[in-house]
CSV table of C-alpha atoms in Angstrom, one decimal:
chain,number,residue,atom,x,y,z
M,13,MET,CA,104.7,40.7,273.5
M,14,VAL,CA,100.9,41.5,274.5
M,15,ASN,CA,99.2,38.0,275.9
M,16,ASN,CA,95.5,37.6,275.9
M,17,GLY,CA,93.4,40.3,277.2
M,18,GLY,CA,96.4,42.9,276.7
M,19,GLN,CA,96.4,45.8,275.0
M,20,GLN,CA,99.6,48.1,273.5
M,21,LEU,CA,99.5,51.8,273.2
M,22,VAL,CA,101.8,53.3,271.0
M,23,SER,CA,101.0,57.0,271.2
M,24,SER,CA,102.0,60.3,269.8
M,25,GLY,CA,105.9,60.8,270.0
M,26,GLY,CA,106.1,57.1,270.8
M,27,THR,CA,107.8,54.0,269.2
M,28,ALA,CA,107.3,50.2,269.7
M,29,SER,CA,109.6,47.9,267.9
M,30,GLY,CA,109.1,44.3,267.4
M,31,THR,CA,106.5,43.5,269.6
M,32,PHE,CA,104.2,40.3,269.7
M,33,VAL,CA,100.5,40.4,269.2
M,34,ASN,CA,99.3,37.3,270.1
M,35,SER,CA,95.3,35.5,270.4
M,36,GLY,CA,93.1,38.3,272.4
M,37,ALA,CA,95.6,40.8,272.1
M,38,GLU,CA,95.2,44.3,270.4
M,39,GLN,CA,98.3,47.6,269.4
M,40,ASP,CA,96.9,50.7,268.9
M,41,VAL,CA,99.0,52.8,266.6
M,42,ARG,CA,97.5,56.9,267.3
M,43,PHE,CA,99.0,59.4,265.4
M,44,SER,CA,102.5,60.6,265.2
M,45,GLY,CA,103.1,56.6,266.9
M,46,THR,CA,105.5,54.3,265.2
M,47,ALA,CA,105.4,50.5,265.1
M,48,VAL,CA,108.0,48.4,263.6
M,49,GLY,CA,107.9,45.1,262.7
M,50,THR,CA,104.9,43.4,264.6
M,51,ILE,CA,104.1,40.4,264.6
M,52,VAL,CA,100.2,39.7,264.9
M,53,THR,CA,99.6,36.2,265.2
M,54,LYS,CA,96.6,34.1,265.3
M,55,ASP,CA,93.8,35.9,266.3
M,56,GLY,CA,96.0,39.0,267.7
M,57,PHE,CA,94.4,42.4,266.5
M,58,GLU,CA,96.6,45.7,265.0
M,59,LEU,CA,94.9,49.5,264.5
M,60,ILE,CA,96.8,52.0,263.2
M,61,PHE,CA,95.2,55.2,263.3
M,62,PRO,CA,94.6,58.1,261.0
M,63,GLY,CA,98.2,59.4,261.2
M,64,GLY,CA,99.8,56.7,263.1
M,65,VAL,CA,102.9,54.7,261.2
M,66,VAL,CA,103.3,50.8,260.8
M,67,SER,CA,106.8,49.4,259.3
M,68,SER,CA,107.6,45.7,258.5
M,69,THR,CA,104.7,44.3,259.9
M,70,ILE,CA,104.5,40.7,259.8
M,71,ILE,CA,101.0,39.2,260.1
M,72,GLY,CA,100.9,35.5,261.1
M,73,GLY,CA,97.0,35.0,261.2
M,74,GLY,CA,95.7,37.8,263.0
M,75,THR,CA,94.7,40.8,262.0
M,76,GLU,CA,96.4,44.3,261.0
M,77,GLU,CA,93.6,47.4,260.5
M,78,LEU,CA,94.6,50.7,258.8
M,79,GLU,CA,92.0,53.5,259.0
M,80,ALA,CA,92.1,56.1,256.4
M,81,GLY,CA,95.1,57.9,256.7
M,82,ALA,CA,97.3,55.3,258.4
M,83,ILE,CA,100.5,55.3,256.9
M,84,ALA,CA,102.4,52.1,256.0
M,85,ARG,CA,105.7,51.3,255.1
M,86,GLY,CA,108.0,48.6,254.5
M,87,VAL,CA,107.0,45.1,253.4
M,88,ILE,CA,103.8,44.1,254.7
M,89,THR,CA,104.3,40.3,254.8
M,90,PHE,CA,101.5,37.3,255.6
M,91,ALA,CA,103.4,34.5,257.4
M,92,GLY,CA,101.2,31.4,257.1
M,93,THR,CA,97.5,31.2,256.5
M,94,GLY,CA,94.7,32.8,258.4
M,95,GLY,CA,95.5,37.0,258.6
M,96,THR,CA,93.8,39.7,257.5
M,97,LEU,CA,94.8,43.2,256.0
M,98,ALA,CA,91.8,45.2,256.6
M,99,ILE,CA,92.0,48.9,254.7
M,100,ASP,CA,89.6,50.9,255.5
M,101,ALA,CA,90.3,53.9,252.8
M,102,PRO,CA,87.4,55.1,250.7
M,103,THR,CA,89.3,56.3,247.8
M,104,SER,CA,91.6,54.5,245.7
M,105,GLY,CA,94.5,57.6,246.5
M,106,GLY,CA,94.3,56.5,250.2
M,107,MET,CA,95.3,52.1,249.0
M,108,PRO,CA,98.8,51.4,250.1
M,109,THR,CA,101.0,51.7,248.2
M,110,ASN,CA,104.0,49.6,249.7
M,111,THR,CA,105.0,45.7,248.6
M,112,ILE,CA,102.2,43.1,250.0
M,113,SER,CA,104.4,39.7,250.4
M,114,GLY,CA,103.2,36.2,251.1
M,115,PHE,CA,99.8,36.4,250.5
M,116,THR,CA,98.5,32.6,249.6
M,117,PRO,CA,95.3,31.0,250.4
M,118,GLY,CA,93.9,31.5,253.6
M,119,ASN,CA,94.3,34.8,253.9
M,120,THR,CA,92.0,37.6,252.9
M,121,ILE,CA,92.4,41.7,252.7
M,122,ASP,CA,89.1,43.7,253.4
M,123,LEU,CA,88.2,46.5,251.3
M,124,ALA,CA,86.3,47.6,254.2
M,125,ALA,CA,85.0,50.9,251.9
M,126,GLY,CA,85.1,49.2,249.2
M,127,GLY,CA,81.2,48.6,248.3
M,128,PHE,CA,81.0,44.5,246.5
M,129,ASP,CA,80.0,45.1,242.9
M,130,ILE,CA,79.2,41.8,241.5
M,131,ASN,CA,80.2,42.6,238.1
M,132,GLY,CA,83.6,44.2,239.3
M,133,SER,CA,86.9,42.6,238.2
M,134,ILE,CA,90.2,41.4,239.5
M,135,THR,CA,93.3,41.6,237.3
M,136,LEU,CA,96.7,40.6,238.2
M,137,GLN,CA,99.4,42.6,236.0
M,138,ALA,CA,102.9,42.9,235.2
M,139,GLY,CA,105.1,42.9,238.0
M,140,ASN,CA,102.2,41.7,239.8
M,141,VAL,CA,100.1,44.6,240.5
M,142,LEU,CA,96.5,43.2,241.4
M,143,GLN,CA,93.9,45.9,240.1
M,144,ILE,CA,90.5,46.0,241.1
M,145,THR,CA,87.2,47.9,240.1
M,146,GLU,CA,84.7,48.6,241.5
M,147,ASN,CA,81.7,51.1,241.4
M,148,SER,CA,83.6,52.7,239.0
M,149,GLN,CA,86.2,52.8,241.0
M,150,THR,CA,90.2,51.5,240.8
M,151,TYR,CA,92.3,50.2,243.3
M,152,THR,CA,95.4,48.6,242.3
M,153,LEU,CA,97.4,46.6,245.4
M,154,HIS,CA,101.2,45.9,244.8
M,155,PHE,CA,102.3,42.4,245.8
M,156,ASP,CA,105.7,41.2,245.8
M,157,PRO,CA,107.1,40.9,242.5
M,158,ALA,CA,109.2,37.8,242.9
M,159,GLN,CA,105.9,35.9,244.6
M,160,SER,CA,104.3,33.4,241.8
M,161,PHE,CA,101.0,33.0,241.7
M,162,ALA,CA,101.1,30.1,239.2
M,163,GLY,CA,97.7,27.9,239.4
M,164,TRP,CA,96.1,30.8,242.4
M,165,LYS,CA,93.1,33.2,241.0
M,166,PHE,CA,92.4,35.9,243.2
M,167,GLU,CA,88.6,36.5,243.6
M,168,LEU,CA,86.1,39.1,245.1
M,169,SER,CA,83.6,38.4,248.0
M,170,ALA,CA,81.5,40.5,249.8
M,171,GLN,CA,82.8,41.3,253.5
M,172,GLY,CA,79.8,42.2,256.0
M,173,ALA,CA,77.3,45.1,254.3
M,174,ALA,CA,79.8,47.1,252.7
M,175,GLY,CA,83.0,46.0,251.8
M,176,THR,CA,84.7,43.7,249.8
M,177,SER,CA,87.1,40.7,250.5
M,178,ILE,CA,90.2,39.6,248.3
M,179,ARG,CA,91.7,36.0,248.3
M,180,LEU,CA,93.0,33.5,246.5
M,181,ASP,CA,91.4,30.5,245.5
M,182,GLY,CA,93.3,27.4,245.6
M,183,GLN,CA,94.2,24.7,243.0
M,184,LEU,CA,90.9,22.3,241.8
M,185,ASP,CA,91.4,18.7,243.2
M,186,ASP,CA,95.5,19.7,244.9
M,187,PHE,CA,96.0,17.5,247.9
M,188,ASN,CA,99.1,18.9,248.7
M,189,ARG,CA,99.1,22.8,247.8
M,190,ASP,CA,101.9,23.0,245.3
M,191,ARG,CA,98.9,24.8,242.6
M,192,VAL,CA,98.3,21.3,241.1
M,193,SER,CA,95.3,19.0,240.8
M,194,ASP,CA,95.9,15.9,242.2
M,195,ILE,CA,93.9,12.1,241.8
M,196,LEU,CA,91.8,11.2,244.4
M,197,PHE,CA,91.2,7.4,244.1
M,198,ARG,CA,89.1,5.1,246.8
M,199,ASN,CA,88.5,1.6,246.9
M,200,ASP,CA,84.6,1.3,247.5
M,201,SER,CA,85.1,-2.3,248.7
M,202,SER,CA,87.4,-1.6,251.6
M,203,GLY,CA,87.0,2.0,251.9
M,204,ASP,CA,90.8,2.3,251.2
M,205,THR,CA,91.8,6.4,249.4
M,206,TRP,CA,94.6,7.5,248.2
M,207,VAL,CA,96.2,10.4,246.3
M,208,GLU,CA,98.1,10.2,242.9
M,209,THR,CA,100.0,13.9,243.0
M,210,ILE,CA,101.2,15.9,239.8
M,211,SER,CA,103.6,17.0,238.4
M,212,ASN,CA,104.0,19.0,235.0
M,213,GLY,CA,101.3,16.5,233.9
M,214,GLY,CA,102.9,13.7,234.8
M,215,PHE,CA,103.0,11.1,238.4
M,216,LYS,CA,104.9,12.3,241.5
M,217,SER,CA,103.9,10.0,244.1
M,218,TRP,CA,101.3,7.9,245.4
M,219,ASN,CA,100.2,8.7,249.1
M,220,GLN,CA,98.3,6.6,250.9
M,221,ILE,CA,95.3,8.6,253.0
M,222,GLY,CA,93.7,5.5,254.7
M,223,GLY,CA,91.1,3.6,255.5
M,224,SER,CA,87.3,4.8,255.7
M,225,SER,CA,83.9,3.8,256.5
M,226,THR,CA,81.9,1.6,253.3
M,227,SER,CA,79.4,2.9,255.0
M,228,PHE,CA,79.8,6.0,253.3
M,229,ALA,CA,80.0,7.0,250.1
M,230,GLU,CA,82.6,9.5,248.4
M,231,VAL,CA,80.4,12.5,247.2
M,232,GLY,CA,82.8,15.2,246.3
M,233,VAL,CA,85.7,17.2,246.6
M,234,GLY,CA,86.7,20.6,247.4
M,235,ASP,CA,88.3,23.3,249.6
M,236,PHE,CA,86.0,23.5,252.6
M,237,TYR,CA,88.8,25.9,254.7
M,238,GLY,CA,89.7,28.0,251.8
M,239,THR,CA,93.2,27.1,252.8
M,240,GLY,CA,94.1,25.7,249.0
M,241,THR,CA,94.1,22.1,249.8
M,242,ALA,CA,91.4,20.1,248.7
M,243,ASP,CA,89.4,17.8,251.1
M,244,ALA,CA,87.5,15.0,250.5
M,245,LEU,CA,83.4,15.0,251.1
M,246,PHE,CA,81.8,11.7,252.3
M,247,ARG,CA,78.2,11.1,253.3
M,248,ASN,CA,76.0,8.0,254.6
M,249,ASN,CA,72.9,8.4,252.0
M,250,THR,CA,70.8,5.9,254.2
M,251,THR,CA,71.3,8.5,257.1
M,252,GLY,CA,72.2,11.2,255.5
M,253,ASP,CA,75.2,11.7,257.8
M,254,THR,CA,78.2,14.2,256.3
M,255,TRP,CA,81.9,14.5,256.8
M,256,ILE,CA,84.5,16.1,255.4
M,257,GLU,CA,88.0,13.8,256.0
M,258,THR,CA,90.2,17.3,256.3
M,259,ILE,CA,93.9,16.8,253.8
M,260,SER,CA,97.3,17.9,254.6
M,261,ASN,CA,100.3,17.6,252.4
M,262,ALA,CA,98.7,14.5,250.8
M,263,GLY,CA,97.7,13.1,253.9
M,264,LEU,CA,95.0,12.8,256.3
M,265,ALA,CA,95.0,15.1,259.3
M,266,GLY,CA,91.7,14.7,260.5
M,267,TRP,CA,87.8,14.3,260.5
M,268,THR,CA,85.2,16.2,261.0
M,269,GLU,CA,81.4,16.0,261.2
M,270,ILE,CA,79.0,18.4,259.5
M,271,GLY,CA,76.2,16.7,260.6
M,272,GLY,CA,72.7,15.5,259.2
M,273,SER,CA,70.7,16.3,256.1
M,274,ASP,CA,67.8,15.0,255.0
M,275,THR,CA,67.9,11.7,252.7
M,276,HIS,CA,65.5,12.5,249.9
M,277,PHE,CA,68.1,15.4,248.9
M,278,THR,CA,71.4,13.8,247.4
M,279,VAL,CA,74.5,15.7,247.0
M,280,ALA,CA,74.7,16.8,243.6
M,281,GLY,CA,78.0,19.2,243.5
M,282,VAL,CA,80.7,20.6,245.4
M,283,ALA,CA,80.8,24.9,244.7
M,284,ASP,CA,82.1,28.2,246.0
M,285,PHE,CA,78.7,30.1,246.3
M,286,TYR,CA,79.8,33.1,248.5
M,287,GLY,CA,83.1,33.5,246.4
M,288,ASN,CA,85.1,33.3,249.3
M,289,ALA,CA,87.0,30.5,248.6
M,290,THR,CA,85.1,27.9,250.5
M,291,ASP,CA,83.6,24.9,249.2
M,292,ASP,CA,80.2,24.8,250.3
M,293,ILE,CA,77.6,22.0,249.1
M,294,LEU,CA,75.3,21.7,247.3
M,295,PHE,CA,71.9,18.9,247.7
M,296,ARG,CA,69.2,18.5,245.3
M,297,ASN,CA,65.9,16.1,245.8
M,298,THR,CA,65.9,14.9,242.3
M,299,SER,CA,61.8,14.3,242.3
M,300,SER,CA,60.4,17.5,243.1
M,301,GLY,CA,63.5,19.7,242.0
M,302,ASP,CA,64.1,21.4,245.2
M,303,THR,CA,67.7,22.7,245.8
M,304,TRP,CA,69.8,23.8,248.9
M,305,PHE,CA,73.2,24.2,249.2
M,306,GLU,CA,74.7,23.8,252.8
M,307,ALA,CA,77.3,26.9,253.7
M,308,ILE,CA,80.2,25.4,255.0
M,309,SER,CA,83.3,27.8,257.3
M,310,ASN,CA,86.2,26.8,258.1
M,311,GLY,CA,85.4,23.1,258.1
M,312,ALA,CA,82.2,23.3,259.5
M,313,PHE,CA,78.3,23.9,259.2
M,314,ASN,CA,77.7,26.8,258.4
M,315,GLY,CA,73.4,27.4,257.6
M,316,TRP,CA,71.4,26.4,255.2
M,317,HIS,CA,70.2,28.0,252.5
M,318,GLN,CA,66.9,27.3,249.6
M,319,ILE,CA,67.9,27.8,246.2
M,320,GLY,CA,64.7,26.9,244.7
M,321,SER,CA,62.6,24.7,243.0
M,322,SER,CA,63.8,23.4,239.2
M,323,ASP,CA,62.1,21.7,236.8
M,324,THR,CA,62.9,17.5,237.3
M,325,HIS,CA,64.0,16.9,233.7
M,326,TYR,CA,66.8,18.5,233.7
M,327,ALA,CA,69.0,17.3,235.6
M,328,ILE,CA,72.2,19.3,237.3
M,329,VAL,CA,75.4,17.8,235.7
M,330,GLY,CA,77.7,20.4,236.7
M,331,VAL,CA,79.0,24.2,238.8
M,332,GLY,CA,81.3,26.4,237.9
M,333,ASP,CA,82.0,30.3,237.5
M,334,PHE,CA,80.2,31.1,234.4
M,335,TYR,CA,80.6,34.8,234.6
M,336,GLY,CA,83.8,34.3,236.2
M,337,ASN,CA,82.9,36.9,239.3
M,338,GLY,CA,84.2,34.4,241.7
M,339,THR,CA,81.1,33.0,242.0
M,340,ASP,CA,80.1,29.3,241.2
M,341,ASP,CA,76.8,28.9,239.5
M,342,ILE,CA,74.9,25.8,238.3
M,343,LEU,CA,74.6,23.9,235.2
M,344,PHE,CA,70.7,22.2,234.2
M,345,ARG,CA,70.6,19.8,231.1
M,346,ASN,CA,67.7,18.1,229.9
M,347,ASP,CA,69.6,15.2,228.2
M,348,SER,CA,66.5,14.3,226.5
M,349,SER,CA,66.6,17.6,224.4
M,350,GLY,CA,69.9,19.0,224.8
M,351,ASP,CA,68.6,22.6,226.3
M,352,THR,CA,70.5,23.7,228.4
M,353,TRP,CA,70.3,26.7,231.2
M,354,ILE,CA,72.8,28.5,233.5
M,355,GLU,CA,71.2,29.1,237.5
M,356,GLN,CA,73.5,31.8,238.3
M,357,MET,CA,74.2,32.4,242.5
M,358,SER,CA,75.4,36.3,243.5
M,359,SER,CA,76.8,36.1,247.5
M,360,GLY,CA,74.5,32.4,248.3
M,361,SER,CA,71.2,33.3,246.5
M,362,PHE,CA,70.0,32.9,243.2
M,363,ASP,CA,70.1,35.8,240.8
M,364,GLY,CA,68.4,34.0,237.5
M,365,TRP,CA,68.0,31.6,234.9
M,366,HIS,CA,69.7,31.9,232.1
M,367,GLN,CA,69.3,29.7,228.4
M,368,ILE,CA,72.5,29.0,227.0
M,369,GLY,CA,70.9,27.0,224.2
M,370,ALA,CA,70.9,23.0,222.3
M,371,SER,CA,73.3,20.5,222.2
M,372,ASP,CA,73.3,17.3,220.6
M,373,THR,CA,72.0,14.3,223.0
M,374,ARG,CA,74.7,12.1,221.4
M,375,PHE,CA,76.8,14.0,223.5
M,376,SER,CA,77.4,14.2,227.5
M,377,VAL,CA,78.3,16.4,229.7
M,378,VAL,CA,81.7,15.0,231.1
M,379,GLY,CA,83.2,18.3,232.3
M,380,VAL,CA,83.6,22.0,233.6
M,381,GLY,CA,86.4,23.9,233.5
M,382,ASP,CA,88.2,27.3,231.9
M,383,PHE,CA,89.7,25.7,228.7
M,384,PHE,CA,91.3,29.6,227.9
M,385,ASP,CA,92.9,30.9,230.8
M,386,ASN,CA,90.0,33.4,231.1
M,387,GLY,CA,88.7,33.2,234.5
M,388,THR,CA,85.0,31.7,233.3
M,389,ASP,CA,84.3,28.2,233.3
M,390,ASP,CA,83.3,26.2,229.9
M,391,ILE,CA,81.5,23.3,229.4
M,392,LEU,CA,82.9,19.9,228.2
M,393,PHE,CA,81.0,17.3,225.7
M,394,ARG,CA,81.6,14.0,225.2
M,395,ASN,CA,80.5,12.1,222.5
M,396,ASN,CA,81.5,8.7,224.5
M,397,SER,CA,80.1,6.1,221.6
M,398,THR,CA,83.1,7.9,218.8
M,399,GLY,CA,85.3,9.8,221.8
M,400,ASP,CA,84.5,12.6,220.0
M,401,THR,CA,85.4,15.4,221.8
M,402,TRP,CA,84.0,19.5,222.1
M,403,ILE,CA,84.6,22.8,224.1
M,404,GLU,CA,81.2,25.0,224.9
M,405,GLN,CA,83.2,28.3,225.4
M,406,ILE,CA,81.0,30.0,227.9
M,407,SER,CA,81.4,34.4,228.2
M,408,ASN,CA,79.5,36.1,231.3
M,409,GLY,CA,76.9,33.3,231.2
M,410,ALA,CA,75.9,33.1,227.8
M,411,PHE,CA,77.0,30.8,225.1
M,412,LYS,CA,79.9,32.3,222.6
M,413,SER,CA,81.6,29.7,220.5
M,414,TRP,CA,82.2,25.6,219.7
M,415,GLN,CA,85.6,24.5,219.9
M,416,GLN,CA,86.5,20.9,218.7
M,417,VAL,CA,89.2,19.7,221.2
M,418,GLY,CA,89.3,15.8,218.6
M,419,GLY,CA,88.8,11.9,219.0
M,420,SER,CA,90.1,10.2,221.9
M,421,ASP,CA,90.1,6.6,222.5
M,422,THR,CA,86.5,4.9,223.5
M,423,HIS,CA,88.3,2.1,226.1
M,424,TYR,CA,88.9,5.8,228.2
M,425,ALA,CA,86.0,7.9,230.2
M,426,VAL,CA,86.7,11.3,231.2
M,427,VAL,CA,87.2,11.1,234.6
M,428,ALA,CA,88.1,14.3,235.9
M,429,VAL,CA,89.0,18.0,234.7
M,430,GLY,CA,92.1,19.9,236.3
M,431,ASP,CA,95.0,21.6,235.9
M,432,TYR,CA,97.7,19.6,235.8
M,433,PHE,CA,100.5,21.6,234.6
M,434,ALA,CA,99.3,25.0,236.9
M,435,ASN,CA,99.0,26.8,233.6
M,436,GLY,CA,95.6,28.3,234.6
M,437,THR,CA,94.0,26.4,231.5
M,438,GLN,CA,92.1,22.8,233.0
M,439,ASP,CA,93.3,19.9,231.0
M,440,ILE,CA,91.0,16.6,230.7
M,441,LEU,CA,92.0,13.1,232.6
M,442,PHE,CA,91.0,10.5,230.7
M,443,ARG,CA,90.7,6.3,232.2
M,444,ASN,CA,91.1,2.7,230.9
M,445,ASN,CA,88.9,1.4,234.3
M,446,SER,CA,89.4,-1.9,232.7
M,447,THR,CA,93.5,-1.2,233.0
M,448,GLY,CA,93.6,1.6,235.0
M,449,ASP,CA,96.1,3.2,232.0
M,450,THR,CA,96.1,6.9,232.9
M,451,TRP,CA,96.2,10.0,230.8
M,452,VAL,CA,96.3,13.3,230.6
M,453,GLU,CA,94.9,15.5,227.3
M,454,ALA,CA,96.7,18.7,227.7
M,455,LEU,CA,94.8,21.9,226.5
M,456,SER,CA,95.9,25.4,225.1
M,457,ASN,CA,93.5,28.3,224.5
M,458,GLY,CA,90.6,25.7,224.3
M,459,ARG,CA,92.6,23.1,221.8
M,460,SER,CA,94.4,19.9,222.4
M,461,ASN,CA,97.9,20.3,223.6
M,462,GLY,CA,99.4,16.7,223.0
M,463,TRP,CA,98.5,13.5,225.4
M,464,HIS,CA,100.8,12.6,228.9
M,465,GLN,CA,100.4,9.4,230.1
M,466,ILE,CA,100.6,9.3,234.1
M,467,GLY,CA,100.6,5.5,234.2
M,468,GLY,CA,98.9,2.8,235.9
M,469,SER,CA,96.7,2.6,238.5
M,470,ASP,CA,94.5,-0.3,240.7
M,471,THR,CA,91.7,-1.1,238.8
M,472,GLY,CA,89.8,-1.4,241.9
M,473,PHE,CA,90.1,1.9,242.4
M,474,THR,CA,87.8,4.7,241.2
M,475,VAL,CA,88.5,8.4,240.3
M,476,LYS,CA,86.6,10.7,243.1
M,477,THR,CA,85.9,14.0,242.2
C-alpha cells in the first residue's frame, strides 16, 4: 500500500502485485518493470513508462497513465466513478487492445496526444468496439462485450490544449442512474418535491426528495457532477442566489450553493456547453438579449462565460446537440414570425449562427430531443389548440425534414421529453394538469409507437424540467 506523499518505483526486472495506490500517492512502472493487479483509489496515480508492463489494473477513482510504448495486459477495470485512463500514444496503432470494463458516467478516458476535432465522431460498434475518428486518424478501444451501454451516450470533448476526453453522458432526467428518464414533481406552494421513477415506459415508484424553500423556484434539471445522475437547480429570482439539490438514487444527497447571479438575467436552460458530460447553466437578459453561461464542475461554480448578444424579438426555446458532436447548442425562435435559428457552441464559446428556417406560428416548440436515435437532437412542435404534433428533424445544424407524429388530446400538455424505455430514442410525456393523469407517447424513428399510461399524480404538483 502506498499512501499520501509516497511513491512506489517498479524498476527493470521488478514486480509489484496487488498494490493499493491511495490518494496523493504514485506508482511508477519503468522499462521491464511489471505491476499486477494495482488498485488506484481516488486521487491516486499510476504511471507506466515505455516498456513498463501492467496487468489487470483496477481504476477506483484514481488515474492510470499509459505513456507511448507502455504495455497493458489483462482487463482494465473501472470501479465506481471519478477514474481516468490516460493514453499518451500519438497514433491509432498505439492504443491498448485489451478489454476495458466497468466504464460508466463519471469516468474518463483521455487521449492525450489525440487533438480534439469539433467535427470528429465517436461510434459504438458491434461487440462494444468504440471507434473514434479525429483529424483523419481513427482509434479503437475495446470495451467489455458483456456490458450494456443502453441509455448512455459516448461524448468527445477537448482535454487541455492538445488532447481529447471520452466520457459517457447520462440519461436526461435520470434521478436513480438506471438509464431511464424519470419525472420530477414539485409543489411550489409547499416546496415539497418528489421523483416518479419510470421503468420500461411505466410507473416504478414514488420517491420523496424532501422540502425546499418556497422563496426559490426550481429552474432546471441537469447532471452537474458528470456522474449520470440528474440533479435539480433552484434559484431565488429576487436575490439571484442559486443552489443545486444533489440527487442520488432518487433521494436527496445534499445542497450545494453555487453563488449569486444578476437578477436582470433569468435561467434560460441547462446544457453541456463543453461536451464534458457535465451540465452548465444558461442565463439571458431578455430585455437586452445578452447571454451568458455559468460553467459547472463537480457541482460547483467554474466561471462565467459571455456568449454574446441576441435579437430580443427571439426567445430561447430550447437547448440541444444539433450537430451530433457532444456539445449542446442554443435554439432561438421568433414566435411572431416562426423564424428559427441555432446558435452553435464549441468548447464553451460562440461558434456561429445558423438559420433553420420558418415554422408555422400556430405551433409552439414544446421540446428538444433525439427522436431518431442518431445522436443529433431534433425539435418538437405542437399546435396546442388542435393537438397536432410534428418533429422538425435536424442534421448537422440544418433542417432535414418534417415528420408528423400525429394528434393528441388537447386536455393534455407536453410537459417533458425523455427516454422512458432506455432505447436511445426520446419519447413525449403528456399530462392533464387538471386531473394529474400522465401518459408517454413512445417514439420510434421519429414516429408514434404507442401510448402508455403512467397513472395519476397530485394536481398540487407540477412537472419540473
